[in-house]
PDB file of C-alpha atoms in Angstrom:
ATOM      1  CA  UNK A  18     -50.145   3.935  36.615  1.00  0.00           C
ATOM      2  CA  UNK A  19     -50.647   3.506  40.367  1.00  0.00           C
ATOM      3  CA  UNK A  20     -51.682   6.488  42.619  1.00  0.00           C
ATOM      4  CA  UNK A  21     -51.341   6.497  46.521  1.00  0.00           C
ATOM      5  CA  UNK A  22     -51.200   8.793  49.491  1.00  0.00           C
ATOM      6  CA  UNK A  23     -49.700   8.381  52.912  1.00  0.00           C
ATOM      7  CA  UNK A  24     -52.286  10.517  54.338  1.00  0.00           C
ATOM      8  CA  UNK A  25     -55.021   7.712  53.933  1.00  0.00           C
ATOM      9  CA  UNK A  26     -53.327   5.259  56.216  1.00  0.00           C
ATOM     10  CA  UNK A  27     -54.020   4.708  59.909  1.00  0.00           C
ATOM     11  CA  UNK A  28     -51.655   7.173  62.097  1.00  0.00           C
ATOM     12  CA  UNK A  29     -50.896   4.229  64.664  1.00  0.00           C
ATOM     13  CA  UNK A  30     -50.584   1.351  62.241  1.00  0.00           C
ATOM     14  CA  UNK A  31     -47.025   0.099  61.683  1.00  0.00           C
ATOM     15  CA  UNK A  32     -48.114  -1.974  58.810  1.00  0.00           C
ATOM     16  CA  UNK A  33     -46.347  -1.538  55.462  1.00  0.00           C
ATOM     17  CA  UNK A  34     -48.713  -0.802  52.624  1.00  0.00           C
ATOM     18  CA  UNK A  35     -48.128  -3.149  49.620  1.00  0.00           C
ATOM     19  CA  UNK A  36     -48.874  -2.426  45.903  1.00  0.00           C
ATOM     20  CA  UNK A  37     -48.886  -4.856  43.160  1.00  0.00           C
ATOM     21  CA  UNK A  38     -48.219  -3.925  39.636  1.00  0.00           C
ATOM     22  CA  UNK A  39     -48.555  -6.355  36.816  1.00  0.00           C
ATOM     23  CA  UNK A  40     -47.580  -4.588  33.692  1.00  0.00           C
ATOM     24  CA  UNK A  41     -43.991  -4.728  32.171  1.00  0.00           C
ATOM     25  CA  UNK A  42     -43.681  -0.938  32.061  1.00  0.00           C
ATOM     26  CA  UNK A  43     -45.680   1.688  34.000  1.00  0.00           C
ATOM     27  CA  UNK A  44     -45.504   4.338  36.679  1.00  0.00           C
ATOM     28  CA  UNK A  45     -46.135   5.027  40.360  1.00  0.00           C
ATOM     29  CA  UNK A  46     -47.084   8.229  42.154  1.00  0.00           C
ATOM     30  CA  UNK A  47     -46.872   8.247  46.070  1.00  0.00           C
ATOM     31  CA  UNK A  48     -48.039  11.599  47.416  1.00  0.00           C
ATOM     32  CA  UNK A  49     -47.256  12.604  51.249  1.00  0.00           C
ATOM     33  CA  UNK A  50     -44.820   9.702  51.771  1.00  0.00           C
ATOM     34  CA  UNK A  51     -45.230   8.095  55.239  1.00  0.00           C
ATOM     35  CA  UNK A  52     -43.437   5.249  56.760  1.00  0.00           C
ATOM     36  CA  UNK A  53     -42.943   2.625  53.827  1.00  0.00           C
ATOM     37  CA  UNK A  54     -44.513   1.208  50.778  1.00  0.00           C
ATOM     38  CA  UNK A  55     -43.647  -2.182  49.310  1.00  0.00           C
ATOM     39  CA  UNK A  56     -44.152  -2.290  45.463  1.00  0.00           C
ATOM     40  CA  UNK A  57     -44.318  -5.859  43.809  1.00  0.00           C
ATOM     41  CA  UNK A  58     -43.746  -6.009  40.129  1.00  0.00           C
ATOM     42  CA  UNK A  59     -45.473  -9.209  38.973  1.00  0.00           C
ATOM     43  CA  UNK A  60     -45.675  -8.827  35.303  1.00  0.00           C
ATOM     44  CA  UNK A  61     -47.813 -11.495  33.375  1.00  0.00           C
ATOM     45  CA  UNK A  62     -44.610 -12.936  31.349  1.00  0.00           C
ATOM     46  CA  UNK A  63     -44.952 -15.710  28.921  1.00  0.00           C
ATOM     47  CA  UNK A  64     -41.140 -16.407  29.545  1.00  0.00           C
ATOM     48  CA  UNK A  65     -38.370 -15.266  32.058  1.00  0.00           C
ATOM     49  CA  UNK A  66     -36.429 -13.424  29.617  1.00  0.00           C
ATOM     50  CA  UNK A  67     -37.116  -9.951  31.196  1.00  0.00           C
ATOM     51  CA  UNK A  68     -34.530  -9.884  33.895  1.00  0.00           C
ATOM     52  CA  UNK A  69     -33.458  -6.268  34.020  1.00  0.00           C
ATOM     53  CA  UNK A  70     -35.397  -3.352  35.830  1.00  0.00           C
ATOM     54  CA  UNK A  71     -34.749   0.213  35.177  1.00  0.00           C
ATOM     55  CA  UNK A  72     -36.291   3.154  37.253  1.00  0.00           C
ATOM     56  CA  UNK A  73     -36.452   6.800  36.365  1.00  0.00           C
ATOM     57  CA  UNK A  74     -37.649   9.087  39.237  1.00  0.00           C
ATOM     58  CA  UNK A  75     -39.701  12.037  38.372  1.00  0.00           C
ATOM     59  CA  UNK A  76     -37.697  15.335  38.268  1.00  0.00           C
ATOM     60  CA  UNK A  77     -39.803  16.589  41.202  1.00  0.00           C
ATOM     61  CA  UNK A  78     -39.113  13.188  43.195  1.00  0.00           C
ATOM     62  CA  UNK A  79     -39.144  13.908  47.038  1.00  0.00           C
ATOM     63  CA  UNK A  80     -39.723  12.417  50.327  1.00  0.00           C
ATOM     64  CA  UNK A  81     -38.402   8.750  49.893  1.00  0.00           C
ATOM     65  CA  UNK A  82     -35.606   6.484  48.928  1.00  0.00           C
ATOM     66  CA  UNK A  83     -35.934   3.448  46.706  1.00  0.00           C
ATOM     67  CA  UNK A  84     -34.466   0.112  47.691  1.00  0.00           C
ATOM     68  CA  UNK A  85     -34.758  -3.374  45.987  1.00  0.00           C
ATOM     69  CA  UNK A  86     -35.209  -6.524  48.161  1.00  0.00           C
ATOM     70  CA  UNK A  87     -32.678  -9.421  47.377  1.00  0.00           C
ATOM     71  CA  UNK A  88     -32.528 -12.381  49.616  1.00  0.00           C
ATOM     72  CA  UNK A  89     -34.364 -10.597  52.406  1.00  0.00           C
ATOM     73  CA  UNK A  90     -32.079  -7.498  52.416  1.00  0.00           C
ATOM     74  CA  UNK A  91     -32.643  -4.112  51.123  1.00  0.00           C
ATOM     75  CA  UNK A  92     -30.137  -2.571  48.758  1.00  0.00           C
ATOM     76  CA  UNK A  93     -30.351   1.188  47.831  1.00  0.00           C
ATOM     77  CA  UNK A  94     -31.197   1.978  44.102  1.00  0.00           C
ATOM     78  CA  UNK A  95     -32.450   5.753  44.149  1.00  0.00           C
ATOM     79  CA  UNK A  96     -31.830   8.111  47.110  1.00  0.00           C
ATOM     80  CA  UNK A  97     -34.031  11.159  47.663  1.00  0.00           C
ATOM     81  CA  UNK A  98     -31.083  13.324  46.418  1.00  0.00           C
ATOM     82  CA  UNK A  99     -30.570  11.480  43.216  1.00  0.00           C
ATOM     83  CA  UNK A 100     -34.211  11.428  42.406  1.00  0.00           C
ATOM     84  CA  UNK A 101     -33.934  15.330  41.807  1.00  0.00           C
ATOM     85  CA  UNK A 102     -31.320  14.752  38.902  1.00  0.00           C
ATOM     86  CA  UNK A 103     -32.850  15.143  35.417  1.00  0.00           C
ATOM     87  CA  UNK A 104     -32.796  11.880  33.227  1.00  0.00           C
ATOM     88  CA  UNK A 105     -31.490   9.807  36.257  1.00  0.00           C
ATOM     89  CA  UNK A 106     -32.140   6.141  35.279  1.00  0.00           C
ATOM     90  CA  UNK A 107     -31.008   3.165  37.540  1.00  0.00           C
ATOM     91  CA  UNK A 108     -30.933  -0.207  36.173  1.00  0.00           C
ATOM     92  CA  UNK A 109     -30.376  -3.631  38.085  1.00  0.00           C
ATOM     93  CA  UNK A 110     -30.833  -7.251  37.658  1.00  0.00           C
ATOM     94  CA  UNK A 111     -33.618  -9.002  38.865  1.00  0.00           C
ATOM     95  CA  UNK A 112     -32.987 -12.662  40.227  1.00  0.00           C
ATOM     96  CA  UNK A 113     -36.653 -13.637  39.996  1.00  0.00           C
ATOM     97  CA  UNK A 114     -37.947 -11.810  36.938  1.00  0.00           C
ATOM     98  CA  UNK A 115     -41.737 -12.820  37.598  1.00  0.00           C
ATOM     99  CA  UNK A 116     -41.516 -11.046  41.116  1.00  0.00           C
ATOM    100  CA  UNK A 117     -39.434  -7.999  41.886  1.00  0.00           C
ATOM    101  CA  UNK A 118     -39.912  -6.310  45.239  1.00  0.00           C
ATOM    102  CA  UNK A 119     -39.226  -2.591  45.686  1.00  0.00           C
ATOM    103  CA  UNK A 120     -39.257  -0.899  48.966  1.00  0.00           C
ATOM    104  CA  UNK A 121     -39.882   2.815  49.282  1.00  0.00           C
ATOM    105  CA  UNK A 122     -38.773   4.310  52.659  1.00  0.00           C
ATOM    106  CA  UNK A 123     -40.268   7.717  53.412  1.00  0.00           C
ATOM    107  CA  UNK A 124     -37.841  10.478  54.692  1.00  0.00           C
ATOM    108  CA  UNK A 125     -38.426  12.046  58.117  1.00  0.00           C
ATOM    109  CA  UNK A 126     -40.256  15.197  57.954  1.00  0.00           C
ATOM    110  CA  UNK A 127     -41.664  17.624  60.493  1.00  0.00           C
ATOM    111  CA  UNK A 128     -44.558  18.769  58.717  1.00  0.00           C
ATOM    112  CA  UNK A 129     -47.157  17.745  56.211  1.00  0.00           C
ATOM    113  CA  UNK A 130     -45.978  19.716  53.446  1.00  0.00           C
ATOM    114  CA  UNK A 131     -46.811  17.928  50.024  1.00  0.00           C
ATOM    115  CA  UNK A 132     -43.881  15.846  48.636  1.00  0.00           C
ATOM    116  CA  UNK A 133     -44.407  13.348  45.861  1.00  0.00           C
ATOM    117  CA  UNK A 134     -42.248  10.248  45.193  1.00  0.00           C
ATOM    118  CA  UNK A 135     -43.069   9.285  41.737  1.00  0.00           C
ATOM    119  CA  UNK A 136     -41.027   7.136  39.163  1.00  0.00           C
ATOM    120  CA  UNK A 137     -41.442   5.184  35.946  1.00  0.00           C
ATOM    121  CA  UNK A 138     -40.181   1.518  35.577  1.00  0.00           C
ATOM    122  CA  UNK A 139     -39.425  -0.653  32.678  1.00  0.00           C
ATOM    123  CA  UNK A 140     -38.643  -4.384  32.588  1.00  0.00           C
ATOM    124  CA  UNK A 141     -36.224  -5.182  29.998  1.00  0.00           C
ATOM    125  CA  UNK A 142     -35.010  -8.302  28.282  1.00  0.00           C
ATOM    126  CA  UNK A 143     -31.287  -9.256  28.612  1.00  0.00           C
ATOM    127  CA  UNK A 144     -31.000  -8.860  24.727  1.00  0.00           C
ATOM    128  CA  UNK A 145     -32.382  -5.331  24.825  1.00  0.00           C
ATOM    129  CA  UNK A 146     -30.590  -4.236  27.789  1.00  0.00           C
ATOM    130  CA  UNK A 147     -27.072  -5.217  26.701  1.00  0.00           C
ATOM    131  CA  UNK A 148     -27.759  -3.696  23.113  1.00  0.00           C
ATOM    132  CA  UNK A 149     -28.534  -0.534  25.011  1.00  0.00           C
ATOM    133  CA  UNK A 150     -25.284  -0.682  26.781  1.00  0.00           C
ATOM    134  CA  UNK A 151     -23.445  -1.480  23.473  1.00  0.00           C
ATOM    135  CA  UNK A 152     -25.174   0.804  21.105  1.00  0.00           C
ATOM    136  CA  UNK A 153     -22.212   2.916  20.328  1.00  0.00           C
ATOM    137  CA  UNK A 154     -20.570   0.311  18.138  1.00  0.00           C
ATOM    138  CA  UNK A 155     -21.646   0.138  14.407  1.00  0.00           C
ATOM    139  CA  UNK A 156     -24.196  -2.524  13.602  1.00  0.00           C
ATOM    140  CA  UNK A 157     -23.194  -5.227  11.391  1.00  0.00           C
ATOM    141  CA  UNK A 158     -25.592  -6.139   8.447  1.00  0.00           C
ATOM    142  CA  UNK A 159     -27.650  -8.703  10.197  1.00  0.00           C
ATOM    143  CA  UNK A 160     -28.362  -6.528  13.308  1.00  0.00           C
ATOM    144  CA  UNK A 161     -29.353  -3.594  10.902  1.00  0.00           C
ATOM    145  CA  UNK A 162     -31.775  -5.974   9.012  1.00  0.00           C
ATOM    146  CA  UNK A 163     -33.237  -7.103  12.382  1.00  0.00           C
ATOM    147  CA  UNK A 164     -33.340  -3.419  13.603  1.00  0.00           C
ATOM    148  CA  UNK A 165     -35.918  -2.421  10.811  1.00  0.00           C
ATOM    149  CA  UNK A 166     -38.064  -5.345  11.995  1.00  0.00           C
ATOM    150  CA  UNK A 167     -38.170  -4.868  15.714  1.00  0.00           C
ATOM    151  CA  UNK A 168     -37.174  -1.347  16.540  1.00  0.00           C
ATOM    152  CA  UNK A 169     -39.808   1.005  18.108  1.00  0.00           C
ATOM    153  CA  UNK A 170     -38.985   3.588  15.494  1.00  0.00           C
ATOM    154  CA  UNK A 171     -37.678   3.574  12.055  1.00  0.00           C
ATOM    155  CA  UNK A 172     -37.468   7.099  10.192  1.00  0.00           C
ATOM    156  CA  UNK A 173     -35.388   8.625   7.527  1.00  0.00           C
ATOM    157  CA  UNK A 174     -33.917  11.960   7.861  1.00  0.00           C
ATOM    158  CA  UNK A 175     -30.871  14.249   8.403  1.00  0.00           C
ATOM    159  CA  UNK A 176     -29.132  15.595  11.476  1.00  0.00           C
ATOM    160  CA  UNK A 177     -29.904  19.208  12.446  1.00  0.00           C
ATOM    161  CA  UNK A 178     -27.715  19.480  15.422  1.00  0.00           C
ATOM    162  CA  UNK A 179     -26.089  17.554  18.098  1.00  0.00           C
ATOM    163  CA  UNK A 180     -25.753  18.727  21.717  1.00  0.00           C
ATOM    164  CA  UNK A 181     -24.067  17.100  24.613  1.00  0.00           C
ATOM    165  CA  UNK A 182     -24.850  16.938  28.273  1.00  0.00           C
ATOM    166  CA  UNK A 183     -21.771  15.974  30.069  1.00  0.00           C
ATOM    167  CA  UNK A 184     -23.453  15.991  33.533  1.00  0.00           C
ATOM    168  CA  UNK A 185     -26.115  13.216  32.652  1.00  0.00           C
ATOM    169  CA  UNK A 186     -23.788  11.519  30.094  1.00  0.00           C
ATOM    170  CA  UNK A 187     -25.967  11.822  27.233  1.00  0.00           C
ATOM    171  CA  UNK A 188     -25.982  13.515  23.738  1.00  0.00           C
ATOM    172  CA  UNK A 189     -29.120  14.589  21.700  1.00  0.00           C
ATOM    173  CA  UNK A 190     -29.418  14.313  18.039  1.00  0.00           C
ATOM    174  CA  UNK A 191     -32.118  16.707  16.536  1.00  0.00           C
ATOM    175  CA  UNK A 192     -33.345  15.242  13.313  1.00  0.00           C
ATOM    176  CA  UNK A 193     -35.273  16.512  10.363  1.00  0.00           C
ATOM    177  CA  UNK A 194     -37.476  13.686   9.179  1.00  0.00           C
ATOM    178  CA  UNK A 195     -38.249  13.006   5.619  1.00  0.00           C
ATOM    179  CA  UNK A 196     -40.285   9.818   6.078  1.00  0.00           C
ATOM    180  CA  UNK A 197     -41.630   7.892   9.191  1.00  0.00           C
ATOM    181  CA  UNK A 198     -41.707   4.322   8.525  1.00  0.00           C
ATOM    182  CA  UNK A 199     -42.646   3.353  12.148  1.00  0.00           C
ATOM    183  CA  UNK A 200     -42.944   5.082  15.516  1.00  0.00           C
ATOM    184  CA  UNK A 201     -44.459   3.562  18.615  1.00  0.00           C
ATOM    185  CA  UNK A 202     -45.756   6.739  20.154  1.00  0.00           C
ATOM    186  CA  UNK A 203     -45.497  10.475  18.767  1.00  0.00           C
ATOM    187  CA  UNK A 204     -41.951  11.341  19.575  1.00  0.00           C
ATOM    188  CA  UNK A 205     -41.649  12.599  16.070  1.00  0.00           C
ATOM    189  CA  UNK A 206     -44.110  15.288  15.322  1.00  0.00           C
ATOM    190  CA  UNK A 207     -44.918  17.857  12.424  1.00  0.00           C
ATOM    191  CA  UNK A 208     -44.170  21.457  13.105  1.00  0.00           C
ATOM    192  CA  UNK A 209     -47.422  23.370  12.611  1.00  0.00           C
ATOM    193  CA  UNK A 210     -45.836  26.410  11.215  1.00  0.00           C
ATOM    194  CA  UNK A 211     -43.239  24.853   8.825  1.00  0.00           C
ATOM    195  CA  UNK A 212     -44.860  21.452   8.283  1.00  0.00           C
ATOM    196  CA  UNK A 213     -41.328  19.731   8.822  1.00  0.00           C
ATOM    197  CA  UNK A 214     -41.332  16.489  10.802  1.00  0.00           C
ATOM    198  CA  UNK A 215     -38.713  16.829  13.583  1.00  0.00           C
ATOM    199  CA  UNK A 216     -37.600  14.836  16.813  1.00  0.00           C
ATOM    200  CA  UNK A 217     -35.062  14.350  19.335  1.00  0.00           C
ATOM    201  CA  UNK A 218     -33.013  11.060  19.631  1.00  0.00           C
ATOM    202  CA  UNK A 219     -30.798  10.324  22.451  1.00  0.00           C
ATOM    203  CA  UNK A 220     -27.652   8.384  22.934  1.00  0.00           C
ATOM    204  CA  UNK A 221     -24.749   7.893  25.208  1.00  0.00           C
ATOM    205  CA  UNK A 222     -22.086  10.727  25.481  1.00  0.00           C
ATOM    206  CA  UNK A 223     -19.549   8.116  25.059  1.00  0.00           C
ATOM    207  CA  UNK A 224     -20.746   7.329  21.676  1.00  0.00           C
ATOM    208  CA  UNK A 225     -19.227  10.641  20.720  1.00  0.00           C
ATOM    209  CA  UNK A 226     -22.066  11.465  17.917  1.00  0.00           C
ATOM    210  CA  UNK A 227     -21.073  14.290  15.550  1.00  0.00           C
ATOM    211  CA  UNK A 228     -23.013  16.088  12.979  1.00  0.00           C
ATOM    212  CA  UNK A 229     -22.745  14.578   9.592  1.00  0.00           C
ATOM    213  CA  UNK A 230     -24.256  15.572   6.191  1.00  0.00           C
ATOM    214  CA  UNK A 231     -26.536  13.374   4.054  1.00  0.00           C
ATOM    215  CA  UNK A 232     -29.487  11.346   4.969  1.00  0.00           C
ATOM    216  CA  UNK A 233     -29.611   8.501   7.530  1.00  0.00           C
ATOM    217  CA  UNK A 234     -31.971   5.711   8.460  1.00  0.00           C
ATOM    218  CA  UNK A 235     -32.426   6.127  12.239  1.00  0.00           C
ATOM    219  CA  UNK A 236     -33.649   3.060  14.440  1.00  0.00           C
ATOM    220  CA  UNK A 237     -33.971   2.651  17.895  1.00  0.00           C
ATOM    221  CA  UNK A 238     -36.132   1.998  20.991  1.00  0.00           C
ATOM    222  CA  UNK A 239     -38.050   4.071  23.242  1.00  0.00           C
ATOM    223  CA  UNK A 240     -37.246   4.186  26.906  1.00  0.00           C
ATOM    224  CA  UNK A 241     -39.441   6.252  29.427  1.00  0.00           C
ATOM    225  CA  UNK A 242     -40.950   8.271  26.558  1.00  0.00           C
ATOM    226  CA  UNK A 243     -37.723   8.985  24.904  1.00  0.00           C
ATOM    227  CA  UNK A 244     -36.171   7.792  21.541  1.00  0.00           C
ATOM    228  CA  UNK A 245     -32.831   6.071  21.899  1.00  0.00           C
ATOM    229  CA  UNK A 246     -30.558   5.526  19.042  1.00  0.00           C
ATOM    230  CA  UNK A 247     -29.804   2.085  17.812  1.00  0.00           C
ATOM    231  CA  UNK A 248     -28.499   1.407  14.373  1.00  0.00           C
ATOM    232  CA  UNK A 249     -28.273   4.542  11.992  1.00  0.00           C
ATOM    233  CA  UNK A 250     -26.485   3.765   8.655  1.00  0.00           C
ATOM    234  CA  UNK A 251     -26.327   6.146   5.806  1.00  0.00           C
ATOM    235  CA  UNK A 252     -29.627   5.626   3.932  1.00  0.00           C
ATOM    236  CA  UNK A 253     -27.756   4.653   0.556  1.00  0.00           C
ATOM    237  CA  UNK A 254     -25.569   2.059   2.405  1.00  0.00           C
ATOM    238  CA  UNK A 255     -28.835   0.709   3.992  1.00  0.00           C
ATOM    239  CA  UNK A 256     -30.607   0.539   0.589  1.00  0.00           C
ATOM    240  CA  UNK A 257     -27.460  -1.489  -0.677  1.00  0.00           C
ATOM    241  CA  UNK A 258     -27.601  -3.993   2.173  1.00  0.00           C
ATOM    242  CA  UNK A 259     -31.286  -4.482   2.116  1.00  0.00           C
ATOM    243  CA  UNK A 260     -31.555  -4.966  -1.608  1.00  0.00           C
ATOM    244  CA  UNK A 261     -28.627  -7.549  -1.443  1.00  0.00           C
ATOM    245  CA  UNK A 262     -30.410  -9.462   1.389  1.00  0.00           C
ATOM    246  CA  UNK A 263     -33.799  -9.437  -0.420  1.00  0.00           C
ATOM    247  CA  UNK A 264     -32.287 -10.868  -3.619  1.00  0.00           C
ATOM    248  CA  UNK A 265     -30.806 -13.658  -1.616  1.00  0.00           C
ATOM    249  CA  UNK A 266     -34.011 -14.146   0.363  1.00  0.00           C
ATOM    250  CA  UNK A 267     -32.144 -13.299   3.485  1.00  0.00           C
ATOM    251  CA  UNK A 268     -34.256 -10.213   4.658  1.00  0.00           C
ATOM    252  CA  UNK A 269     -36.116 -11.162   7.888  1.00  0.00           C
ATOM    253  CA  UNK A 270     -38.900  -9.010   7.086  1.00  0.00           C
ATOM    254  CA  UNK A 271     -40.284  -6.877   4.252  1.00  0.00           C
ATOM    255  CA  UNK A 272     -39.477  -2.998   4.437  1.00  0.00           C
ATOM    256  CA  UNK A 273     -41.271  -0.500   2.362  1.00  0.00           C
ATOM    257  CA  UNK A 274     -38.718   1.114   0.097  1.00  0.00           C
ATOM    258  CA  UNK A 275     -41.028   3.812  -1.684  1.00  0.00           C
TER     259      UNK A 275
END
């Protein structure tokens, strides 16, 4: 996480402050934005596969707009008005994945009232990004077997409720969890009163997710601290596919069945 303030700069200076961020995901908070801030994403990558950058402004994003530098020109990514929208995420391709430059331009203001331009960012591989866009279609058997090996979360549970947010083009699946096989962070937690494990999983509205009975194996990845649905077969169907693959020696990883 990077923290900065426009109040610390020399009033007469016209220099653009520059910040270097070297992680593949993180956040930046610019308080009292003034003039401009150049943010250079320089992750220490072992390969050049990460070629998509996604930015999520904070819900109280104020005081600046975000641009990406391409061939010496600035292209608007997030306007100050868009930053106030909940769950607003902007993604764009990075022509040079080892070095992406963002430009934050402060909005004119008459007073010194506190405003904060803060956002989270993630660098995604093309493989992850395109899977994220195409996740409405059912997974084939190999995609399912790979999902249990590489997903950020793998849980067995049932659907409690499905709600739809047409304004933000998202649906939320509230899940009752029977078993947590894996989770990257504590998105799925145990309710202190009932002892039941629960958690929300998001997906695109266009996927038209409906509430269904029975047990499912929910897999997916975390983006900006939220669980996003990947493969979600009925648990009995998953067991049949996995056992058949294990008998053939075709399972890419071992999965704890009990």
